[in-house]
Amino acid sequence: MAENFVLKGNICYSQDAQTLKIAEQGYAVCMDGRSAGVYRELPEMYAALPLTDYGDRLIVPGLVDLHLHAPQYSFRGLGMDLELLEWLNTRTFPEEAKYKDNEYAKKAYSIFADNMKRSATTRACIFATLHRDATEILMDLMEETGLKTMVGKVNMDRNSPDFLVEEGPEASAEETIRWLEDIEGRYKNTMPILTPRFIPTCSDELMERLKEIQARYDLPMQSHLSENRGEISWVQELCPWSEFYGDAYDHFGLFGNGVRTIMAHCVWPSHEEVSRMRDNGVFVAHCPQSNTNLSSGIAPVRTYLDQGIRVGLGTDVAGGVGESIFRAMADAVQVSKLRWRLVDESLKPLTVEEAFYLGTVGGGAFFGKVGSFEEGYEFDAVVLNDQSLKHPQPLGVKERLERFIYLSDERHIDAKYVSGSNVF
């Protein structure tokens, strides 16, 4: 249960994409699960609240993962020499088929949920599989972690192997409705999200039915967009009436414009697609490590930011090899440098401040006022201990945070709070 309390330490959070706010030995105040602000001197009105002094440790907002696949966690780090479509057929689909077995699902998802709990992530948007029972097992386990997540039962009724495909649009829609009815009122922290895998595996009739379900249950939506050039060409063949890949989603009313929508990757957008994403308020889940591992390319994140498109980070396990959003921040900076140097020198690389913003406030906006310690934001916090990251020279708080982004893992996390509740 959320309480009223104060945390003391070296507090870092984003004011905007370019500005990192730092309060050395400052006070972060939580009231009813929300931030009441950060102070260099604790106001008298909060003096009687319980205070935890974390000494010289850093306190940052909880990190947000806008895109990952829980069933793929079991084979992270494998098949990295393949491109997207071959990787799906040889690695992903055979593994996801195993989740028809509830015992396997519970075993695999328990590992995933436990590691997510111990990570710096406090919010996540997660793909499950097409299996209703296994999706509910995943949701049960994520609820126990104390994290706030959105989990989706995947829809796919075409262009999929016989062992991992739904019988048709009607069957897929009916299973989705049954899933939503099963979980209604069951969770406090775990919410459903509509999850058509991507256009190539979802027939037009299924997409029409999913829009009806989205409107009936007022669901957010997540899928994939313009990740791979071969995939884009395939969508054009399947939907010759569409102007571009995103237009195929928009045709069915599942591309922003009143529907909270995350599109993962967005590596190869046309100018028209960028404009539609901006105008419709679509969120981009930038997955730099996955896009590198699967040879997909480098998303034009600088363009998205300049255009006012909302961008967060995704690990995209198992295209990405782990659940660290700190690693995603570092990767986002690195690939932006390659894009700047090798593709378009007019697009400046991301800064550390911008990458930190994307992994906190940028992705957090999909959940509401999340990802900052500014007043009124939900109080998600992670306490970081860099004592074991030894160095000979004196470092400022900002320098220590940058080292965390590049060097840290779950061993450096001492405490974690979600909406004011202490997870550990």
Coordinates of C-alpha atoms in Angstrom, one line a residue:
M1 CA 0.0 0.0 0.0
A2 CA 1.3 3.5 -0.9
E3 CA 2.3 5.6 2.1
N4 CA 3.5 9.1 2.8
F5 CA 7.2 9.3 3.2
V6 CA 10.5 11.0 2.3
L7 CA 13.6 9.6 0.5
K8 CA 16.9 11.4 1.0
G9 CA 19.8 11.0 -1.4
N10 CA 21.3 12.3 -4.7
I11 CA 18.1 12.8 -6.7
C12 CA 18.2 12.9 -10.5
Y13 CA 15.2 13.3 -12.9
S14 CA 14.3 14.9 -16.2
Q15 CA 12.7 18.3 -16.4
D16 CA 12.5 18.0 -20.2
A17 CA 14.5 16.1 -22.9
Q18 CA 17.5 18.4 -22.6
T19 CA 17.4 19.2 -18.9
L20 CA 18.5 16.9 -16.1
K21 CA 17.6 18.1 -12.6
I22 CA 19.9 17.1 -9.7
A23 CA 19.4 17.6 -6.0
E24 CA 22.5 16.5 -4.1
Q25 CA 21.5 15.2 -0.7
G26 CA 18.0 16.3 -1.6
Y27 CA 14.6 15.1 -0.4
A28 CA 11.9 13.4 -2.6
V29 CA 8.5 13.5 -1.0
C30 CA 5.8 10.9 -1.6
M31 CA 2.2 11.7 -0.7
D32 CA -0.6 9.2 -1.5
G33 CA 1.6 7.5 -4.1
R34 CA 2.5 10.7 -6.0
S35 CA 5.4 13.0 -5.9
A36 CA 5.0 16.1 -3.8
G37 CA 8.2 17.5 -5.2
V38 CA 12.0 17.4 -4.6
Y39 CA 13.6 19.8 -2.1
R40 CA 17.1 20.7 -1.1
E41 CA 15.8 21.5 2.3
L42 CA 12.9 19.5 3.7
P43 CA 9.8 21.8 4.2
E44 CA 8.4 21.9 7.7
M45 CA 5.1 20.5 6.6
Y46 CA 6.8 17.2 5.7
A47 CA 9.2 17.0 8.7
A48 CA 7.1 14.5 10.6
L49 CA 6.9 12.0 7.7
P50 CA 9.0 8.8 7.9
L51 CA 12.3 9.4 6.2
T52 CA 14.7 6.9 4.6
D53 CA 18.2 8.3 4.2
Y54 CA 20.0 6.5 1.3
G55 CA 23.2 8.4 2.0
D56 CA 25.4 8.9 -1.1
R57 CA 23.3 6.7 -3.3
L58 CA 21.4 7.9 -6.4
I59 CA 17.6 8.1 -6.5
V60 CA 16.1 8.1 -10.0
P61 CA 12.6 7.7 -11.4
G62 CA 11.6 4.1 -12.2
L63 CA 12.5 3.1 -15.8
V64 CA 9.9 2.3 -18.4
D65 CA 10.0 -0.5 -21.1
L66 CA 7.5 0.1 -23.9
H67 CA 8.2 -3.1 -25.7
L68 CA 9.3 -6.6 -24.8
H69 CA 8.2 -10.2 -25.4
A70 CA 7.9 -12.3 -22.2
P71 CA 7.8 -15.7 -24.0
Q72 CA 11.0 -14.9 -25.8
Y73 CA 12.9 -14.3 -22.6
S74 CA 13.9 -18.0 -22.5
F75 CA 16.1 -17.7 -25.7
R76 CA 17.6 -14.3 -25.3
G77 CA 21.1 -14.2 -26.7
L78 CA 20.4 -16.8 -29.3
G79 CA 19.9 -16.6 -33.0
M80 CA 21.5 -13.2 -33.3
D81 CA 23.0 -13.9 -36.7
L82 CA 19.6 -13.9 -38.3
E83 CA 17.4 -11.2 -39.7
L84 CA 13.8 -10.6 -38.5
L85 CA 11.6 -12.8 -40.6
E86 CA 14.0 -15.8 -40.6
W87 CA 14.5 -15.3 -36.8
L88 CA 10.8 -15.4 -36.2
N89 CA 10.4 -18.6 -38.1
T90 CA 13.4 -20.5 -36.7
R91 CA 13.5 -19.2 -33.2
T92 CA 10.5 -17.2 -32.1
F93 CA 7.5 -19.2 -33.3
P94 CA 8.8 -22.6 -32.2
E95 CA 9.5 -21.3 -28.7
E96 CA 6.1 -19.4 -28.4
A97 CA 4.3 -22.6 -29.3
K98 CA 5.5 -24.2 -26.1
Y99 CA 3.3 -21.9 -24.1
K100 CA 0.3 -24.1 -25.0
D101 CA 1.6 -26.1 -22.0
N102 CA 0.6 -24.2 -18.9
E103 CA 3.3 -25.8 -16.8
Y104 CA 6.0 -24.7 -19.2
A105 CA 4.4 -21.2 -19.3
K106 CA 4.5 -21.0 -15.5
K107 CA 8.1 -22.1 -15.3
A108 CA 9.3 -19.8 -18.0
Y109 CA 7.2 -16.8 -16.9
S110 CA 8.3 -17.1 -13.3
I111 CA 11.9 -16.6 -14.4
F112 CA 10.9 -13.6 -16.5
A113 CA 8.7 -12.0 -13.7
D114 CA 11.4 -12.5 -11.0
N115 CA 14.1 -10.8 -13.2
M116 CA 11.8 -8.0 -14.1
K117 CA 11.1 -7.4 -10.4
R118 CA 14.8 -7.1 -9.7
S119 CA 15.5 -4.8 -12.6
A120 CA 15.3 -1.0 -12.7
T121 CA 12.0 -1.2 -14.6
T122 CA 8.8 -0.2 -12.9
R123 CA 6.5 0.0 -15.9
A124 CA 6.4 -2.2 -19.0
C125 CA 4.2 -3.0 -22.0
I126 CA 4.5 -6.8 -22.6
F127 CA 3.6 -9.2 -25.4
A128 CA 2.5 -12.7 -24.3
T129 CA 1.5 -15.4 -26.9
L130 CA -1.8 -16.2 -28.5
H131 CA -2.5 -18.7 -25.7
R132 CA -5.2 -17.3 -23.3
D133 CA -4.4 -19.5 -20.3
A134 CA -0.7 -18.8 -20.5
T135 CA -1.3 -15.0 -20.9
E136 CA -3.4 -15.1 -17.7
I137 CA -0.5 -17.0 -15.9
L138 CA 1.8 -14.2 -17.0
M139 CA -0.5 -11.5 -15.7
D140 CA -0.9 -13.3 -12.4
L141 CA 2.9 -13.4 -12.0
M142 CA 3.4 -9.8 -13.0
E143 CA 0.8 -8.7 -10.5
E144 CA 2.8 -10.4 -7.8
T145 CA 5.9 -8.4 -8.7
G146 CA 4.3 -5.0 -7.7
L147 CA 5.3 -3.5 -11.1
K148 CA 2.6 -1.7 -13.2
T149 CA 2.4 -3.4 -16.6
M150 CA 0.2 -3.8 -19.6
V151 CA 0.1 -7.4 -21.0
G152 CA -1.4 -8.5 -24.3
K153 CA -2.7 -11.8 -25.6
V154 CA -1.3 -11.9 -29.1
N155 CA -3.6 -12.1 -32.1
M156 CA -2.4 -13.9 -35.3
D157 CA -4.6 -15.8 -37.8
R158 CA -2.5 -15.9 -41.0
N159 CA 1.0 -16.3 -42.4
S160 CA 2.0 -18.3 -39.3
P161 CA 3.1 -21.9 -38.8
D162 CA 0.5 -24.5 -38.2
F163 CA 1.6 -25.0 -34.6
L164 CA 1.2 -21.3 -33.8
V165 CA -1.9 -19.8 -35.4
E166 CA -5.5 -19.1 -34.5
E167 CA -8.2 -20.8 -36.5
G168 CA -9.5 -17.6 -38.0
P169 CA -10.6 -14.1 -37.3
E170 CA -13.8 -15.1 -35.4
A171 CA -11.9 -17.6 -33.2
S172 CA -9.2 -15.1 -32.5
A173 CA -11.7 -12.4 -31.5
E174 CA -13.7 -14.8 -29.3
E175 CA -10.6 -15.9 -27.4
T176 CA -9.6 -12.3 -26.9
I177 CA -13.1 -11.4 -25.5
R178 CA -13.0 -14.5 -23.3
W179 CA -9.5 -13.4 -22.0
L180 CA -10.8 -9.9 -21.2
E181 CA -13.8 -11.3 -19.4
D182 CA -11.7 -13.8 -17.4
I183 CA -9.4 -11.0 -16.1
E184 CA -12.0 -8.3 -15.5
G185 CA -11.5 -6.9 -12.0
R186 CA -8.8 -9.4 -11.1
Y187 CA -5.8 -7.0 -11.0
K188 CA -4.7 -3.8 -9.4
N189 CA -1.4 -3.3 -11.3
T190 CA -1.7 -5.4 -14.4
M191 CA -3.8 -4.2 -17.3
P192 CA -4.7 -5.7 -20.7
I193 CA -3.5 -4.2 -23.9
L194 CA -4.8 -5.1 -27.4
T195 CA -1.9 -6.9 -29.2
P196 CA -2.2 -7.8 -32.9
R197 CA 1.3 -9.2 -33.6
F198 CA 1.7 -7.2 -36.8
I199 CA -0.2 -6.7 -40.1
P200 CA 1.4 -9.7 -41.9
T201 CA -0.1 -12.2 -39.3
C202 CA -3.5 -10.5 -38.9
S203 CA -6.1 -10.7 -41.6
D204 CA -8.3 -7.7 -42.5
E205 CA -11.3 -9.3 -41.0
L206 CA -9.4 -9.9 -37.7
M207 CA -8.3 -6.3 -37.6
E208 CA -11.9 -5.2 -38.1
R209 CA -12.9 -7.4 -35.2
L210 CA -10.1 -6.1 -33.0
K211 CA -11.2 -2.5 -33.6
E212 CA -14.6 -3.5 -32.3
I213 CA -13.1 -5.1 -29.2
Q214 CA -10.8 -2.1 -28.7
A215 CA -13.8 0.3 -28.8
R216 CA -16.0 -1.9 -26.6
Y217 CA -13.4 -2.3 -23.8
D218 CA -11.5 1.0 -24.4
L219 CA -8.2 -0.7 -24.7
P220 CA -4.8 0.7 -25.5
M221 CA -3.0 -1.0 -28.4
Q222 CA 0.5 -2.3 -29.2
S223 CA 2.1 -3.7 -32.3
H224 CA 5.1 -3.5 -34.7
L225 CA 5.8 -1.0 -37.5
S226 CA 8.4 -0.6 -40.2
E227 CA 11.0 -2.7 -38.5
N228 CA 12.5 -4.4 -41.5
R229 CA 12.5 -3.6 -45.3
G230 CA 11.3 -7.0 -46.2
E231 CA 8.5 -6.8 -43.8
I232 CA 7.4 -3.4 -45.2
S233 CA 7.3 -4.9 -48.8
W234 CA 5.3 -7.8 -47.5
V235 CA 2.7 -5.4 -46.0
Q236 CA 2.5 -3.6 -49.3
E237 CA 1.7 -6.9 -51.0
L238 CA -0.9 -7.9 -48.4
C239 CA -2.5 -4.4 -48.2
P240 CA -2.1 -2.9 -51.7
W241 CA -4.7 -0.4 -50.9
S242 CA -2.6 1.1 -48.1
E243 CA -0.5 4.2 -48.6
F244 CA 2.2 2.9 -46.2
Y245 CA 2.6 0.4 -43.4
G246 CA 1.1 2.6 -40.7
D247 CA -1.8 3.4 -43.0
A248 CA -2.8 -0.2 -42.8
Y249 CA -3.3 0.1 -39.1
D250 CA -5.0 3.5 -39.4
H251 CA -7.4 2.0 -41.9
F252 CA -8.8 -0.2 -39.1
G253 CA -8.8 2.6 -36.5
L254 CA -5.8 1.2 -34.6
F255 CA -3.2 3.9 -35.1
G256 CA -3.6 6.5 -32.5
N257 CA -6.2 9.2 -33.1
G258 CA -8.0 8.5 -29.9
V259 CA -6.6 5.0 -29.3
R260 CA -3.5 5.0 -27.1
T261 CA -1.0 3.2 -29.4
I262 CA 2.6 2.0 -29.2
M263 CA 4.3 1.1 -32.4
A264 CA 7.6 -0.7 -31.8
H265 CA 10.8 -0.1 -33.9
C266 CA 9.7 2.4 -36.7
V267 CA 13.1 2.0 -38.3
W268 CA 12.2 2.7 -42.0
P269 CA 9.3 5.2 -42.0
S270 CA 8.4 7.3 -45.0
H271 CA 7.8 11.1 -44.6
E272 CA 4.1 10.4 -44.8
E273 CA 4.3 7.8 -42.1
V274 CA 6.2 10.1 -39.8
S275 CA 3.5 12.8 -40.3
R276 CA 0.7 10.4 -39.6
M277 CA 2.4 9.2 -36.4
R278 CA 2.8 12.8 -35.3
D279 CA -0.8 13.8 -36.2
N280 CA -2.3 10.7 -34.6
G281 CA -0.3 10.9 -31.4
V282 CA 1.3 7.4 -31.8
F283 CA 4.0 6.5 -29.4
V284 CA 7.3 5.0 -30.8
A285 CA 9.0 2.3 -28.8
H286 CA 12.7 2.7 -29.9
C287 CA 14.5 -0.7 -29.6
P288 CA 18.1 0.0 -30.5
Q289 CA 19.7 -3.2 -29.4
S290 CA 17.1 -5.4 -31.2
N291 CA 17.4 -3.4 -34.4
T292 CA 21.1 -3.9 -34.3
N293 CA 21.0 -7.6 -33.4
L294 CA 18.5 -8.4 -36.2
S295 CA 20.2 -6.1 -38.7
S296 CA 17.0 -4.1 -39.1
G297 CA 18.6 -0.6 -39.2
I298 CA 18.7 2.5 -37.1
A299 CA 15.5 4.3 -36.3
P300 CA 15.5 8.1 -36.9
V301 CA 14.9 9.1 -33.3
R302 CA 16.2 12.6 -33.7
T303 CA 13.6 13.2 -36.5
Y304 CA 10.9 11.9 -34.2
L305 CA 11.9 14.2 -31.3
D306 CA 12.2 17.2 -33.7
Q307 CA 8.7 16.4 -35.1
G308 CA 7.2 16.2 -31.6
I309 CA 6.5 12.5 -31.8
R310 CA 6.3 10.8 -28.4
V311 CA 9.2 8.3 -28.0
G312 CA 10.2 5.8 -25.3
L313 CA 12.6 2.9 -25.1
G314 CA 12.0 -0.9 -25.4
T315 CA 14.3 -3.8 -24.7
D316 CA 12.4 -6.0 -27.2
V317 CA 13.6 -9.2 -25.5
A318 CA 14.6 -11.4 -27.2
G319 CA 15.7 -9.3 -30.1
G320 CA 17.4 -7.5 -27.3
V321 CA 19.3 -9.7 -25.0
G322 CA 18.2 -8.4 -21.6
E323 CA 15.7 -6.4 -19.6
S324 CA 17.9 -3.4 -18.8
I325 CA 16.5 0.0 -19.9
F326 CA 19.8 1.5 -18.8
R327 CA 21.4 -0.6 -21.5
A328 CA 18.7 0.6 -23.9
M329 CA 19.7 4.2 -23.1
A330 CA 23.4 3.5 -23.9
D331 CA 22.4 1.7 -27.1
A332 CA 20.2 4.5 -28.1
V333 CA 23.0 7.0 -27.8
Q334 CA 25.5 4.7 -29.6
V335 CA 23.3 3.9 -32.6
S336 CA 22.3 7.6 -33.0
K337 CA 26.0 8.3 -33.4
L338 CA 26.3 5.8 -36.2
R339 CA 23.2 7.2 -38.0
W340 CA 24.7 10.7 -37.7
R341 CA 28.1 9.6 -38.9
L342 CA 27.0 7.2 -41.6
V343 CA 23.5 8.2 -42.8
D344 CA 22.6 11.8 -42.1
E345 CA 25.0 14.3 -40.5
S346 CA 22.2 16.8 -40.2
L347 CA 20.6 14.7 -37.4
K348 CA 22.6 15.1 -34.3
P349 CA 23.2 12.1 -32.0
L350 CA 21.2 11.7 -28.8
T351 CA 22.7 13.1 -25.6
V352 CA 22.8 11.2 -22.3
E353 CA 20.2 13.6 -21.0
E354 CA 17.9 12.7 -23.9
A355 CA 18.4 9.0 -23.6
F356 CA 17.6 9.2 -19.8
Y357 CA 14.5 11.2 -20.7
L358 CA 13.3 8.6 -23.2
G359 CA 13.7 5.8 -20.6
T360 CA 11.8 7.6 -17.9
V361 CA 9.4 10.4 -18.9
G362 CA 9.3 9.6 -22.6
G363 CA 8.0 6.1 -22.1
G364 CA 6.2 6.9 -18.9
A365 CA 3.8 9.3 -20.7
F366 CA 2.1 6.2 -22.1
F367 CA 1.0 5.4 -18.5
G368 CA 0.1 9.0 -17.6
K369 CA 2.1 11.3 -15.3
V370 CA 5.0 8.8 -14.9
G371 CA 8.8 9.0 -15.1
S372 CA 9.6 12.1 -13.1
F373 CA 9.7 13.4 -9.6
E374 CA 8.0 16.7 -10.6
E375 CA 5.0 17.4 -8.4
G376 CA 1.9 15.3 -9.3
Y377 CA 3.8 12.4 -11.0
E378 CA 3.2 8.9 -9.7
F379 CA 6.0 8.1 -7.3
D380 CA 8.1 5.4 -9.1
A381 CA 11.7 5.4 -7.8
V382 CA 14.9 3.3 -8.0
V383 CA 17.8 3.6 -5.6
L384 CA 21.1 3.0 -7.2
N385 CA 24.3 2.0 -5.4
D386 CA 27.6 2.5 -7.4
Q387 CA 29.9 1.6 -4.5
S388 CA 31.3 -1.4 -6.4
L389 CA 31.9 0.6 -9.6
K390 CA 35.2 1.9 -8.3
H391 CA 37.0 4.9 -9.8
P392 CA 40.1 6.8 -8.8
Q393 CA 38.9 10.3 -9.6
P394 CA 36.1 12.4 -7.9
L395 CA 32.8 12.3 -9.9
G396 CA 29.8 14.5 -9.8
V397 CA 26.3 13.1 -9.6
K398 CA 25.6 13.6 -13.3
E399 CA 28.9 11.7 -14.1
R400 CA 27.9 8.9 -11.8
L401 CA 24.5 8.6 -13.4
E402 CA 26.1 8.4 -16.9
R403 CA 28.3 5.6 -15.6
F404 CA 25.2 3.8 -14.3
I405 CA 23.7 4.0 -17.8
Y406 CA 26.7 2.2 -19.3
L407 CA 27.9 0.0 -16.4
S408 CA 25.1 -1.0 -14.1
D409 CA 23.0 -4.1 -13.7
E410 CA 20.5 -5.4 -11.1
R411 CA 23.2 -5.9 -8.5
H412 CA 23.4 -2.1 -8.2
I413 CA 19.8 -1.6 -7.3
D414 CA 19.2 -1.3 -3.6
A415 CA 15.4 -0.4 -3.5
K416 CA 12.5 0.1 -5.8
Y417 CA 9.1 1.9 -5.4
V418 CA 6.1 1.9 -7.7
S419 CA 3.3 4.4 -7.1
G420 CA 4.7 4.9 -3.6
S421 CA 4.7 1.2 -2.7
N422 CA 8.0 -0.4 -1.7
V423 CA 8.7 -3.3 -4.1
F424 CA 11.9 -4.2 -2.3

